[in-house]
Short mmCIF file of C-alpha atoms and ligand atoms in Angstrom, two decimals:
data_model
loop_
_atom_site.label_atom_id
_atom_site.label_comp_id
_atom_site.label_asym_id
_atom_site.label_seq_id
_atom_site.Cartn_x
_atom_site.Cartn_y
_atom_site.Cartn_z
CA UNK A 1 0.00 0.00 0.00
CA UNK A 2 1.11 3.25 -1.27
CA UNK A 3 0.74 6.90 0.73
CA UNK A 4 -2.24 8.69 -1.01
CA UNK A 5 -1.94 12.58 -1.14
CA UNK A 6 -5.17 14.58 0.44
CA UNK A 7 -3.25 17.86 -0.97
CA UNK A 8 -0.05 19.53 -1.42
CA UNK A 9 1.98 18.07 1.86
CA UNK A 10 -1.07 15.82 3.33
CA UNK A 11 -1.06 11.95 3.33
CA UNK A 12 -2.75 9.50 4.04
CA UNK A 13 -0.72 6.29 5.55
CA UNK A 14 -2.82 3.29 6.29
CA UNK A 15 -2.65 -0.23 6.92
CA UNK A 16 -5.75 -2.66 6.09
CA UNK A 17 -5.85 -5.25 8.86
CA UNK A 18 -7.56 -8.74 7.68
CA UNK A 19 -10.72 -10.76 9.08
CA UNK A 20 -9.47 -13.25 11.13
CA UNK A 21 -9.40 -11.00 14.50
CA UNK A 22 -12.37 -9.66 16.14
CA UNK A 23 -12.27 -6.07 16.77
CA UNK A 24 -12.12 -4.79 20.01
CA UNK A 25 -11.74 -8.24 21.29
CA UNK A 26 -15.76 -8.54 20.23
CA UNK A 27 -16.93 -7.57 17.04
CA UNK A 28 -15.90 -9.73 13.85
CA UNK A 29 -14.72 -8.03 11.13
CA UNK A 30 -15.22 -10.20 8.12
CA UNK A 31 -14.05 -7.50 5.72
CA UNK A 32 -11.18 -6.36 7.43
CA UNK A 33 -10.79 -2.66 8.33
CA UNK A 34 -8.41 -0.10 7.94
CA UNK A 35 -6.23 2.13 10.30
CA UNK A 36 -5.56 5.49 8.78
CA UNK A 37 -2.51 7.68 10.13
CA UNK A 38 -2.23 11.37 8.33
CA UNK A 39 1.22 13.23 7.67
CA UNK A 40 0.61 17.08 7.47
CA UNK A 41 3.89 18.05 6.39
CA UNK A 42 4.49 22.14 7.25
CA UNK A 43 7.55 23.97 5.90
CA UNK A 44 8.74 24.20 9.77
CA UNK A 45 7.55 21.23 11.39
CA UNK A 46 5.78 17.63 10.95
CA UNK A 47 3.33 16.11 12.22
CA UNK A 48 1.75 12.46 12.23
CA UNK A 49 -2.14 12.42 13.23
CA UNK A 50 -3.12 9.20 15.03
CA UNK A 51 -1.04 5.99 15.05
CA UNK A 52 -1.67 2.31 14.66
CA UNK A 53 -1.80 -1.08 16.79
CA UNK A 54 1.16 -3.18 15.40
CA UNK A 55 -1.71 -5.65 14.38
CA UNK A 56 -0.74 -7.66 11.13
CA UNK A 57 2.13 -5.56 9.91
CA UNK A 58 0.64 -2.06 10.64
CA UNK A 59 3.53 -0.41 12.12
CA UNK A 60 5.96 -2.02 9.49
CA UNK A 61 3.15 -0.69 6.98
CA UNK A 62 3.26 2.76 8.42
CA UNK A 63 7.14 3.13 8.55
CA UNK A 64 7.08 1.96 5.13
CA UNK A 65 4.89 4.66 3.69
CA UNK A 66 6.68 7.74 5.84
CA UNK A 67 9.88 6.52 4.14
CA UNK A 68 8.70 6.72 0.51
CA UNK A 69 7.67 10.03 1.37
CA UNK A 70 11.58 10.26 2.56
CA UNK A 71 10.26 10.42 5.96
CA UNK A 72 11.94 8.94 8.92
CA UNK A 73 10.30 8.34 12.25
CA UNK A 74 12.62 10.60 13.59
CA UNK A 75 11.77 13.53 11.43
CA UNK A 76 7.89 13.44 13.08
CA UNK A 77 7.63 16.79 15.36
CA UNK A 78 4.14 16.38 16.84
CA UNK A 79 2.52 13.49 16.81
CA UNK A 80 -1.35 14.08 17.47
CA UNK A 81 -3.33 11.51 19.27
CA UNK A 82 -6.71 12.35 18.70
CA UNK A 83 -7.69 9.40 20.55
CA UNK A 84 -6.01 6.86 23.00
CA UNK A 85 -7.85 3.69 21.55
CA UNK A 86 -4.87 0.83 21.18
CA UNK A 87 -5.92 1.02 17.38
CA UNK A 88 -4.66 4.46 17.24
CA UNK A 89 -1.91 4.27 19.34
CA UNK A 90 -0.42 0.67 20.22
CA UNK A 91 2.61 1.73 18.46
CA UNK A 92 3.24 4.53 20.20
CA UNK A 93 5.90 3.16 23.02
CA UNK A 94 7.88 1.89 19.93
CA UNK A 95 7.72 5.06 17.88
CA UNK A 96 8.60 7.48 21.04
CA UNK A 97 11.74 4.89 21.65
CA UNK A 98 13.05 6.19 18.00
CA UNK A 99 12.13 9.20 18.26
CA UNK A 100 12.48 10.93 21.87
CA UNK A 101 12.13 14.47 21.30
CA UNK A 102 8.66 13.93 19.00
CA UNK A 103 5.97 16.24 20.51
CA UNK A 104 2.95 14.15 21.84
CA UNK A 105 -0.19 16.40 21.48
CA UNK A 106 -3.47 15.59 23.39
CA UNK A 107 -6.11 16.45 25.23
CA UNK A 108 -6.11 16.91 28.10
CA UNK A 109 -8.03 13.99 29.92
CA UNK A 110 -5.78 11.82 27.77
CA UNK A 111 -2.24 12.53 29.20
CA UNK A 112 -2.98 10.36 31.95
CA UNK A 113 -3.96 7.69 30.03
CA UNK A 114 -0.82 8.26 28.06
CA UNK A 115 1.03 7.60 31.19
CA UNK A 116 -0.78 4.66 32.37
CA UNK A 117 -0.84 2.87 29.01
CA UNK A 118 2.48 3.44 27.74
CA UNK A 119 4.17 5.02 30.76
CA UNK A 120 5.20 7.83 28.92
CA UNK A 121 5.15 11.53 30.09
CA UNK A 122 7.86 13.04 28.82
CA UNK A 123 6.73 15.62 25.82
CA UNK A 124 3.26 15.29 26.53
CA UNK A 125 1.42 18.06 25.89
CA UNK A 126 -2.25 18.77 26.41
CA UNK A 127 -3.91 20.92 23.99
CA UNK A 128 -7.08 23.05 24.48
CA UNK A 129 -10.13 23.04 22.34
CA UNK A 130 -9.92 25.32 19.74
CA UNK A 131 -5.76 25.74 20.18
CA UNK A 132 -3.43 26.38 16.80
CA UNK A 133 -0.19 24.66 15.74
CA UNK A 134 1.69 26.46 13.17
CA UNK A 135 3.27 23.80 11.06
CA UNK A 136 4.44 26.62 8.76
CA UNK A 137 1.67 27.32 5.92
CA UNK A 138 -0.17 24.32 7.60
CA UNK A 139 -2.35 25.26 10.79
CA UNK A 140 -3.90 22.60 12.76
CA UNK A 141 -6.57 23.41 15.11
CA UNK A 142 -8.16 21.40 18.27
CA UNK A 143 -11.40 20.63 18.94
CA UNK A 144 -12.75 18.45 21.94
CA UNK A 145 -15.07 15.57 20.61
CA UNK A 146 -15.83 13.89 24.10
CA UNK A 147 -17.24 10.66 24.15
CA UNK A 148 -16.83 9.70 20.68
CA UNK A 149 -16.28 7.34 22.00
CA UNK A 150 -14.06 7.58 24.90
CA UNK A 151 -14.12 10.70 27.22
CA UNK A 152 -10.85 11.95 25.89
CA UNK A 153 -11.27 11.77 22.21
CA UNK A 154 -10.69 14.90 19.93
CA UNK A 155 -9.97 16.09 16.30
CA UNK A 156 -7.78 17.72 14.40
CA UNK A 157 -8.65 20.65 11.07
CA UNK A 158 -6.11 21.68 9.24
CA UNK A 159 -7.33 25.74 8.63
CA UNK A 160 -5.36 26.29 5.21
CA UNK A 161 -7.09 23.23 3.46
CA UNK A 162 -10.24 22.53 5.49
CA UNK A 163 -8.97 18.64 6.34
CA UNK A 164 -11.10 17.38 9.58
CA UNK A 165 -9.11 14.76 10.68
CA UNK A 166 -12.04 13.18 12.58
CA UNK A 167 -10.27 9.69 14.33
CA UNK A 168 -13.51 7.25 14.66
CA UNK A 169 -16.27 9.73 14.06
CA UNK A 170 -16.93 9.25 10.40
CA UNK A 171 -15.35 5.97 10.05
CA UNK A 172 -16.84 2.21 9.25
CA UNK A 173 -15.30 -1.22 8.88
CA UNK A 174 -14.02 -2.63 5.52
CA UNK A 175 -10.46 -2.81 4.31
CA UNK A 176 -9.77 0.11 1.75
CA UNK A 177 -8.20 -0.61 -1.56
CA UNK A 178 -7.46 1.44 -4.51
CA UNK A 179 -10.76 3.57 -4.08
CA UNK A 180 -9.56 5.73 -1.36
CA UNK A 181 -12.10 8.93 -1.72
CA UNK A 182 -15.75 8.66 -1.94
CA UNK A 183 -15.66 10.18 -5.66
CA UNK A 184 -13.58 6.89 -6.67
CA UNK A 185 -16.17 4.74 -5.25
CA UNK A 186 -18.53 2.61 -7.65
CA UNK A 187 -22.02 2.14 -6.56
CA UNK A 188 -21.58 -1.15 -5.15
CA UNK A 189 -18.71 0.05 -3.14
CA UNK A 190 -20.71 3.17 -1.61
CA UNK A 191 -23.31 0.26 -0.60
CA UNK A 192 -20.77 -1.82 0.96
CA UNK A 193 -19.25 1.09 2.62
CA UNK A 194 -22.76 1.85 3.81
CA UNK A 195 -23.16 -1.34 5.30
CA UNK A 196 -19.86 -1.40 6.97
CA UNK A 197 -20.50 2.19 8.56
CA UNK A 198 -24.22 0.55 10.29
CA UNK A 199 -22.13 -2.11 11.91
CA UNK A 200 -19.27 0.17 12.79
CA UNK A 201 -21.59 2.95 14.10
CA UNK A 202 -24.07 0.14 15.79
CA UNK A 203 -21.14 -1.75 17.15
CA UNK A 204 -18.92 1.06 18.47
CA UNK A 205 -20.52 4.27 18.61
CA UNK A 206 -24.19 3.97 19.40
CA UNK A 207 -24.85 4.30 23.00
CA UNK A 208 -22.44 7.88 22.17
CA UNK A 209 -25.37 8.81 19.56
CA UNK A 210 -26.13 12.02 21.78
CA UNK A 211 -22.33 13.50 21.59
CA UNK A 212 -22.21 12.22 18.25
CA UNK A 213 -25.02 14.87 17.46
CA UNK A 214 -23.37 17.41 20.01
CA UNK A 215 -19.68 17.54 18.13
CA UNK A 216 -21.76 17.46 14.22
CA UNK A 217 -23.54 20.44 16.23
CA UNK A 218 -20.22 22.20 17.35
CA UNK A 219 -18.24 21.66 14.25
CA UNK A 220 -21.00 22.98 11.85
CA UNK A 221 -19.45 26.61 12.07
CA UNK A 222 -16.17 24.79 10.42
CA UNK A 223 -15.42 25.12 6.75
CA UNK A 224 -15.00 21.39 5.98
CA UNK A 225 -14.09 20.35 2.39
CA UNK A 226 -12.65 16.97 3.64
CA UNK A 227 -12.83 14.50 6.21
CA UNK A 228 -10.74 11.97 6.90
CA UNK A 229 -11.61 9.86 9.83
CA UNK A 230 -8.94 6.94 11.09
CA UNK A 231 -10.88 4.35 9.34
CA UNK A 232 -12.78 3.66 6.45
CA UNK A 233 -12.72 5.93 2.95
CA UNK A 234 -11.77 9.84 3.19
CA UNK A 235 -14.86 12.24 2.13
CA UNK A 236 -13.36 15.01 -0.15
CA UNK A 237 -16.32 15.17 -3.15
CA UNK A 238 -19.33 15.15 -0.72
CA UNK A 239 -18.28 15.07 2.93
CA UNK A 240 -22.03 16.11 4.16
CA UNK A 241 -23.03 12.68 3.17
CA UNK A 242 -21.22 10.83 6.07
CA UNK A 243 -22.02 13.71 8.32
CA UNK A 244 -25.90 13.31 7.08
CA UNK A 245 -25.31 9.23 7.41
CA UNK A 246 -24.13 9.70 10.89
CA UNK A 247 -26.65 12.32 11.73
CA UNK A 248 -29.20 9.71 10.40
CA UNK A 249 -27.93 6.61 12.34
CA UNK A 250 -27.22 8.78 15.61
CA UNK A 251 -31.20 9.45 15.44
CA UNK A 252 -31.74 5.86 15.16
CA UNK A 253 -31.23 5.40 18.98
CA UNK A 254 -34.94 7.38 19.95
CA UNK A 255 -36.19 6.13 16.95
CA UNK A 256 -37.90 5.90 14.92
CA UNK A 257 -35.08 4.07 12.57
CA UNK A 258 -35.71 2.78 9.52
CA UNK A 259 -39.30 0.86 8.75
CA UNK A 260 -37.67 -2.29 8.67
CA UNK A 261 -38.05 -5.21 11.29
CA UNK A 262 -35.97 -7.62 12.93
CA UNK A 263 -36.55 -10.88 14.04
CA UNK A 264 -34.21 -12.26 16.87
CA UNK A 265 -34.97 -15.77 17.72
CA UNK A 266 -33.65 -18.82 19.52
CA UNK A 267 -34.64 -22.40 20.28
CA UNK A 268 -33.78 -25.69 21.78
CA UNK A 269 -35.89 -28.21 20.24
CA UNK A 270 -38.10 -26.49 17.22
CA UNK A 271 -41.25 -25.32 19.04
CA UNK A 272 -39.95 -21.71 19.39
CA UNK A 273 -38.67 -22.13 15.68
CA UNK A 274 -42.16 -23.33 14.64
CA UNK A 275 -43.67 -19.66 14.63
CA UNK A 276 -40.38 -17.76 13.08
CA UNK A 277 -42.17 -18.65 9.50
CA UNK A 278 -45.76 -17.25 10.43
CA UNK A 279 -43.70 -13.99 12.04
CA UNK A 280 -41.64 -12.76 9.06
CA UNK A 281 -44.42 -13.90 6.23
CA UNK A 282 -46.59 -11.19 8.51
CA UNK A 283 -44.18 -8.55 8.44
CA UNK A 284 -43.65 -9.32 4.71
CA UNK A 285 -47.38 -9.04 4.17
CA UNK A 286 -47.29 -5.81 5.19
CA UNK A 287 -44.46 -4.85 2.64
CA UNK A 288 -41.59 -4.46 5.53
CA UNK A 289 -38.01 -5.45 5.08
CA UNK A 290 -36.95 -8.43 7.89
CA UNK A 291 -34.03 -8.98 8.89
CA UNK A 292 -34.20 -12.63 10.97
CA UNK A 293 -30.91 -14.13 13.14
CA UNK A 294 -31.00 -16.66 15.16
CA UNK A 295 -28.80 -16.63 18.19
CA UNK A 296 -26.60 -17.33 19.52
CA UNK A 297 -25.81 -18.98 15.87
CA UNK A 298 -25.53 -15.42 14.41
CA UNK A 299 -22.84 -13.24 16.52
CA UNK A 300 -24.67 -10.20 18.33
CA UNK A 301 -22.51 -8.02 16.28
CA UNK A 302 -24.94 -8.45 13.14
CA UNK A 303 -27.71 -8.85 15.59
CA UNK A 304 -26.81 -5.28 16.75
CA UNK A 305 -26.46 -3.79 13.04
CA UNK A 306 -30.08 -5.03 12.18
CA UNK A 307 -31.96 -3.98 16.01
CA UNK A 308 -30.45 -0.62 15.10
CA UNK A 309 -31.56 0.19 11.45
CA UNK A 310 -35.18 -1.45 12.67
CA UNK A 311 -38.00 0.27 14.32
CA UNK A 312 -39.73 -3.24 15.21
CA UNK A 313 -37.95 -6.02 16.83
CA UNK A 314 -39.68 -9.20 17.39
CA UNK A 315 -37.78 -11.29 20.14
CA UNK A 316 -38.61 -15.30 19.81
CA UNK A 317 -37.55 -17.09 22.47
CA UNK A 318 -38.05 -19.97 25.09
CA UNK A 319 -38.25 -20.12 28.82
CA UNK A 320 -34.88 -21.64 30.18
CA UNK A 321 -35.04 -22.17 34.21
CA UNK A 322 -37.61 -19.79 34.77
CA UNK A 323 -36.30 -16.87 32.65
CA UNK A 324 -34.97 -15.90 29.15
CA UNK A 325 -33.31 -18.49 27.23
CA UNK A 326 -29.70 -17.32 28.10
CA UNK A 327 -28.02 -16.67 24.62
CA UNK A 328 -30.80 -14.05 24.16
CA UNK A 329 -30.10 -12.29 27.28
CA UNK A 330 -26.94 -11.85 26.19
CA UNK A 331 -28.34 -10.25 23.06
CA UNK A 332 -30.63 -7.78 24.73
CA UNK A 333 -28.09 -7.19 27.35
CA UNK A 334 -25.68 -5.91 24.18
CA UNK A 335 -29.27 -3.99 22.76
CA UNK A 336 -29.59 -1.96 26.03
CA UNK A 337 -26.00 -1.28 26.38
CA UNK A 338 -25.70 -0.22 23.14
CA UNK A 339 -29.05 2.06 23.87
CA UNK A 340 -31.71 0.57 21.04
CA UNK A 341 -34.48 2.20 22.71
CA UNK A 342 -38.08 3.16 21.67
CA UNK A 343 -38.90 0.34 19.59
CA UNK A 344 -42.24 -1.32 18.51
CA UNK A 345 -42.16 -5.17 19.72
CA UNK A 346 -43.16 -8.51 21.08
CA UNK A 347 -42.23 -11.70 21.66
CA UNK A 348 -43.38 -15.57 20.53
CA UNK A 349 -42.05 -18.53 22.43
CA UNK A 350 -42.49 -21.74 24.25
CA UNK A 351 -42.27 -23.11 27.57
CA UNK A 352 -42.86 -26.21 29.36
CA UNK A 353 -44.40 -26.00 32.15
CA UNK A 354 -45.05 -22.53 34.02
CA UNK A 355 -43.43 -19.66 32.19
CA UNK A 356 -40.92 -17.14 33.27
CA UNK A 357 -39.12 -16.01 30.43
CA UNK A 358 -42.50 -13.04 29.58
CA UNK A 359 -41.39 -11.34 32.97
CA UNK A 360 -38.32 -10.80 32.23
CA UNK A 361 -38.76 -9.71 29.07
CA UNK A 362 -41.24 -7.23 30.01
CA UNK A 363 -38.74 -5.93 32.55
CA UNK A 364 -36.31 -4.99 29.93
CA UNK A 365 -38.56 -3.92 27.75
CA UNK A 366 -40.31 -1.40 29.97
CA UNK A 367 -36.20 -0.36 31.07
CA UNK A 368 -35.78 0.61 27.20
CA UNK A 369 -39.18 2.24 26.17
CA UNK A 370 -40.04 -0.75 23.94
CA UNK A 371 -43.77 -0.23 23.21
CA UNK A 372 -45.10 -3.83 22.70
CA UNK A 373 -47.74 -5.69 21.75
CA UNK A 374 -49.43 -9.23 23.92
CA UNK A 375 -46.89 -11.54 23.47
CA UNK A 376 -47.48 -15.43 21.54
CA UNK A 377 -46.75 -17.61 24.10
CA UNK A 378 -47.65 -21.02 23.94
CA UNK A 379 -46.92 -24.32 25.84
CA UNK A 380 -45.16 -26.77 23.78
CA UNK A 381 -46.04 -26.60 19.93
CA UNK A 382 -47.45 -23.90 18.60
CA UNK A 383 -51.29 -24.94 17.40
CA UNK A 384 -52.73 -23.31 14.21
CA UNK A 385 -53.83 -20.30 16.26
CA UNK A 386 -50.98 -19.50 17.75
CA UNK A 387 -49.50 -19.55 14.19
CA UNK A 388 -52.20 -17.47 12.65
CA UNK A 389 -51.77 -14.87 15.43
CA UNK A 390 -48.07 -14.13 15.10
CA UNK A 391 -49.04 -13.96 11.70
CA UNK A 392 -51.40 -11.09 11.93
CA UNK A 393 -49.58 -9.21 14.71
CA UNK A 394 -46.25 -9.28 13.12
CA UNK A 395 -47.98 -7.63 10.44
CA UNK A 396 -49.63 -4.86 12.55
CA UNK A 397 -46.28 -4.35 14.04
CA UNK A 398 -45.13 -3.60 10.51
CA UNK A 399 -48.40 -1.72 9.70
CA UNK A 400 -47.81 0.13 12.99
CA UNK A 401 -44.26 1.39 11.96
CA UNK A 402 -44.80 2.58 8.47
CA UNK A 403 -47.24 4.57 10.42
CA UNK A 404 -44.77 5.57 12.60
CA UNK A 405 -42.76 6.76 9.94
CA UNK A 406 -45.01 8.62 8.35
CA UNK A 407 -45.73 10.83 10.99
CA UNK A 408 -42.32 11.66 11.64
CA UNK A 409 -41.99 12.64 7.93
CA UNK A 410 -45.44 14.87 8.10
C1 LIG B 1 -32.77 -26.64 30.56
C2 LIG B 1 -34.21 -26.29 30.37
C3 LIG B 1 -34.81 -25.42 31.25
C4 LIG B 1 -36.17 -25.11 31.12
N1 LIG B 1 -36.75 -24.27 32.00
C5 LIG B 1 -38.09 -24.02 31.91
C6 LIG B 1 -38.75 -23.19 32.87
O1 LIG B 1 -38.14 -22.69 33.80
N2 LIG B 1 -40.08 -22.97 32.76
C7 LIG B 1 -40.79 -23.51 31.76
O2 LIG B 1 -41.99 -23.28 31.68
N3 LIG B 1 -40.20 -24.31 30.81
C8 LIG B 1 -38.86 -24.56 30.88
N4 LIG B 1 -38.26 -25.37 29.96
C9 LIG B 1 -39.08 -25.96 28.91
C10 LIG B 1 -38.92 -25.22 27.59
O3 LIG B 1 -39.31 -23.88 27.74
C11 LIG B 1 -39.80 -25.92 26.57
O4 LIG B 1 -39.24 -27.22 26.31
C12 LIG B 1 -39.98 -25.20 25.26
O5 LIG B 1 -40.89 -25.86 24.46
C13 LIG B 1 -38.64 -25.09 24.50
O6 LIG B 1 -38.85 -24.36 23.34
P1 LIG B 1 -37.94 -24.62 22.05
O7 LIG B 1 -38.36 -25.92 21.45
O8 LIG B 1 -38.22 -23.46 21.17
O9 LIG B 1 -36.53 -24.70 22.53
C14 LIG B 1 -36.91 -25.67 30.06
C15 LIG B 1 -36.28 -26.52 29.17
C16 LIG B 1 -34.95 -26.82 29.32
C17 LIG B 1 -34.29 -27.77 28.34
FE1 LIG B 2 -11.90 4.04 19.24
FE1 LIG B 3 -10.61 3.34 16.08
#
């Protein structure tokens, strides 16, 4: 991989990472995704913006980038760490052993995590919102982005060319190949990147939605012409339409979200599964896209995507020692950490004997604003009725959320 120029001086330096780790330790990443560094080269002074794990190569990857620019390590000034995320900055111990005098810019809630991660504080310097560096004809310029996603997390303009260097806000999953910019993108590869930006944004920066609206708020008065967040493509022919995508998924957390449906279901022996047939055909009916996983077969991350593009979730599940059959705890757990609230819902399932798994579910779903509808519970197999009524209230569900929709859009 080659550096890419954003403009006279400005480079992009990344590393795609492959699919066989999970990222963050949790979410798989079947397409890969890429770490982007940025060189803003001044006529005084250099700086680096953001770093990389050494995670398949990356570091090698980065130093071999800087040096076909005729850039050694050493000659990096300031090296800005928008964010102290081990994907942005694993290789920083490594990096400040070659080059000791580099500036380390932050802000400053993240010096101390500088310290206690890498246990460096030599040349650490905290920067306040809104602060200049003159790089000589290149200006960068702070601004605090708290909580997106971690409390110390801020990014970086460059005045003279309008650059946001934006760290995770703005990013998605997916490895990045020869289309770097949105403008090089076909159409098939702006609805990939689309999908990869739900599951980023679901995965790792929904339950920030609210700051997420706060710093597109604070950085409207800005005159962007580019951004270029640390993964994923760089926006330079339409940057408003990630920062109308993220606006849009951000609002997904009070819903309503899109008027689409997912079904979540699980099962031991097949009576549960039984209904999942009569459910989606009734959302169908009603002209809604469904989206069905079953867990814990499908990994929450996917789960996740889907709950938070849907307005209706339908939860199928058993009753498993009195409560929740356990692998779908674990998926609402993930739903009300990651804040999916105000949804329309209900659930189908089975039990045995006395029930137990309805209580619980009505406990979370009170907890997260979940308007719902009677649930289908039924002992054993489902009979034809019980069938026939998932049916039709799956499909007022649906009904009931194009409604929705509408009268948002009115
Ligand atoms: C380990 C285990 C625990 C169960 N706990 C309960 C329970 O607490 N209350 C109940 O009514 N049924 C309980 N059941 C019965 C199941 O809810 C019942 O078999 C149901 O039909 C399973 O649905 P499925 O075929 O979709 O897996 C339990 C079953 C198993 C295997
Ligand atoms: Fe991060
Ligand atoms: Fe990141």
């Amino acid at each position: 991989m080659n550096p890419v120029a954003l403009a006279p001086d400005i480079y992009r330096i990344s590393a795609n990472i492959g699919s066989r780790d999970l990222f963050e330790g949790i979410w798989p990443i079947p397409n890969g995704v890429s770490l982007n560094s940025y060189l803003v080269k001044g006529r005084d002074k250099t700086a680096l913006i953001d770093l990389v794990k050494d995670w398949e190569g990356a570091a090698d990857t980065v130093s071999r980038q800087l040096k076909t620019l005729g850039i050694g390590i050493q000659e990096i000034d300031y090296l800005i760490l928008n964010h102290m995320e081990p994907d942005h900055t694993g290789w920083l111990q490594q990096m400040k052993q070659q080059n000791p005098r580099m500036q380390i810019l932050c802000t400053k809630k993240a010096v101390p995590l500088v310290e206690a991660f890498y246990g460096i504080t030599d040349s650490v310097r905290a920067v306040a919102g809104g602060e200049q560096l003159d790089l000589g004809g290149k200006q960068l310029q702070f601004f605090d982005a708290p909580n997106i996603h971690w409390p110390e997390t801020m990014v970086t303009y460059e005045a003279s060319t309008g650059i946001l260097f934006s760290c995770d806000a703005f990013g998605s999953f997916g490895q990045v190949h020869e289309a770097v910019f949105d403008d090089q993108l076909s159409e098939l590869e702006h609805k990939f990147f689309e999908e990869e930006t739900l599951r980023y944004y679901a995965n790792i920066v929904s339950s920030f939605s609210r700051f997420v609206e706060r710093a597109i708020d604070s950085l409207s008065s800005l005159n962007i012409s580019m951004i270029a967040p640390s993964h994923g493509v760089i926006w330079r022919k339409n940057p408003g339409k990630i920062v109308a995508d993220y606006q849009r998924l951000a609002s997904y957390m009070q819903g309503p979200a899109e008027a689409e449906v997912t079904v979540v279901w699980s099962s031991m022996y097949g009576n549960t599964e039984a209904m999942v047939d009569a459910v989606t055909s009734g959302v169908e009916a009603a002209g809604v896209p469904v989206h069905i996983h079953r867990v814990p077969q499908d990994h929450v991350s996917f789960v996740l995507a889907s709950a938070w593009r849907s307005s209706g979730i339908i939860a199928g599940m058993p009753t498993y020692e009195y409560k929740m059959f356990p692998p779908m705890y674990a998926v609402l757990d993930v739903l009300e950490r990651s804040r999916v609230m105000n949804r329309r819902a209900f659930r189908f399932g089975s039990y045995g004997w006395s029930g137990g798994a309805q209580k619980q579910f009505d406990e979370f779903t009170a907890s997260m604003k979940w308007k719902c509808q009677d649930p289908v519970e039924f002992q054993g197999a489902p009979s034809k009725e019980d069938r026939d009524r998932a049916f039709s209230q799956a499909r007022t569900l649906a009904e009931e959320i194009l409604a929705w929709k509408e009268s948002v859009k009115s």
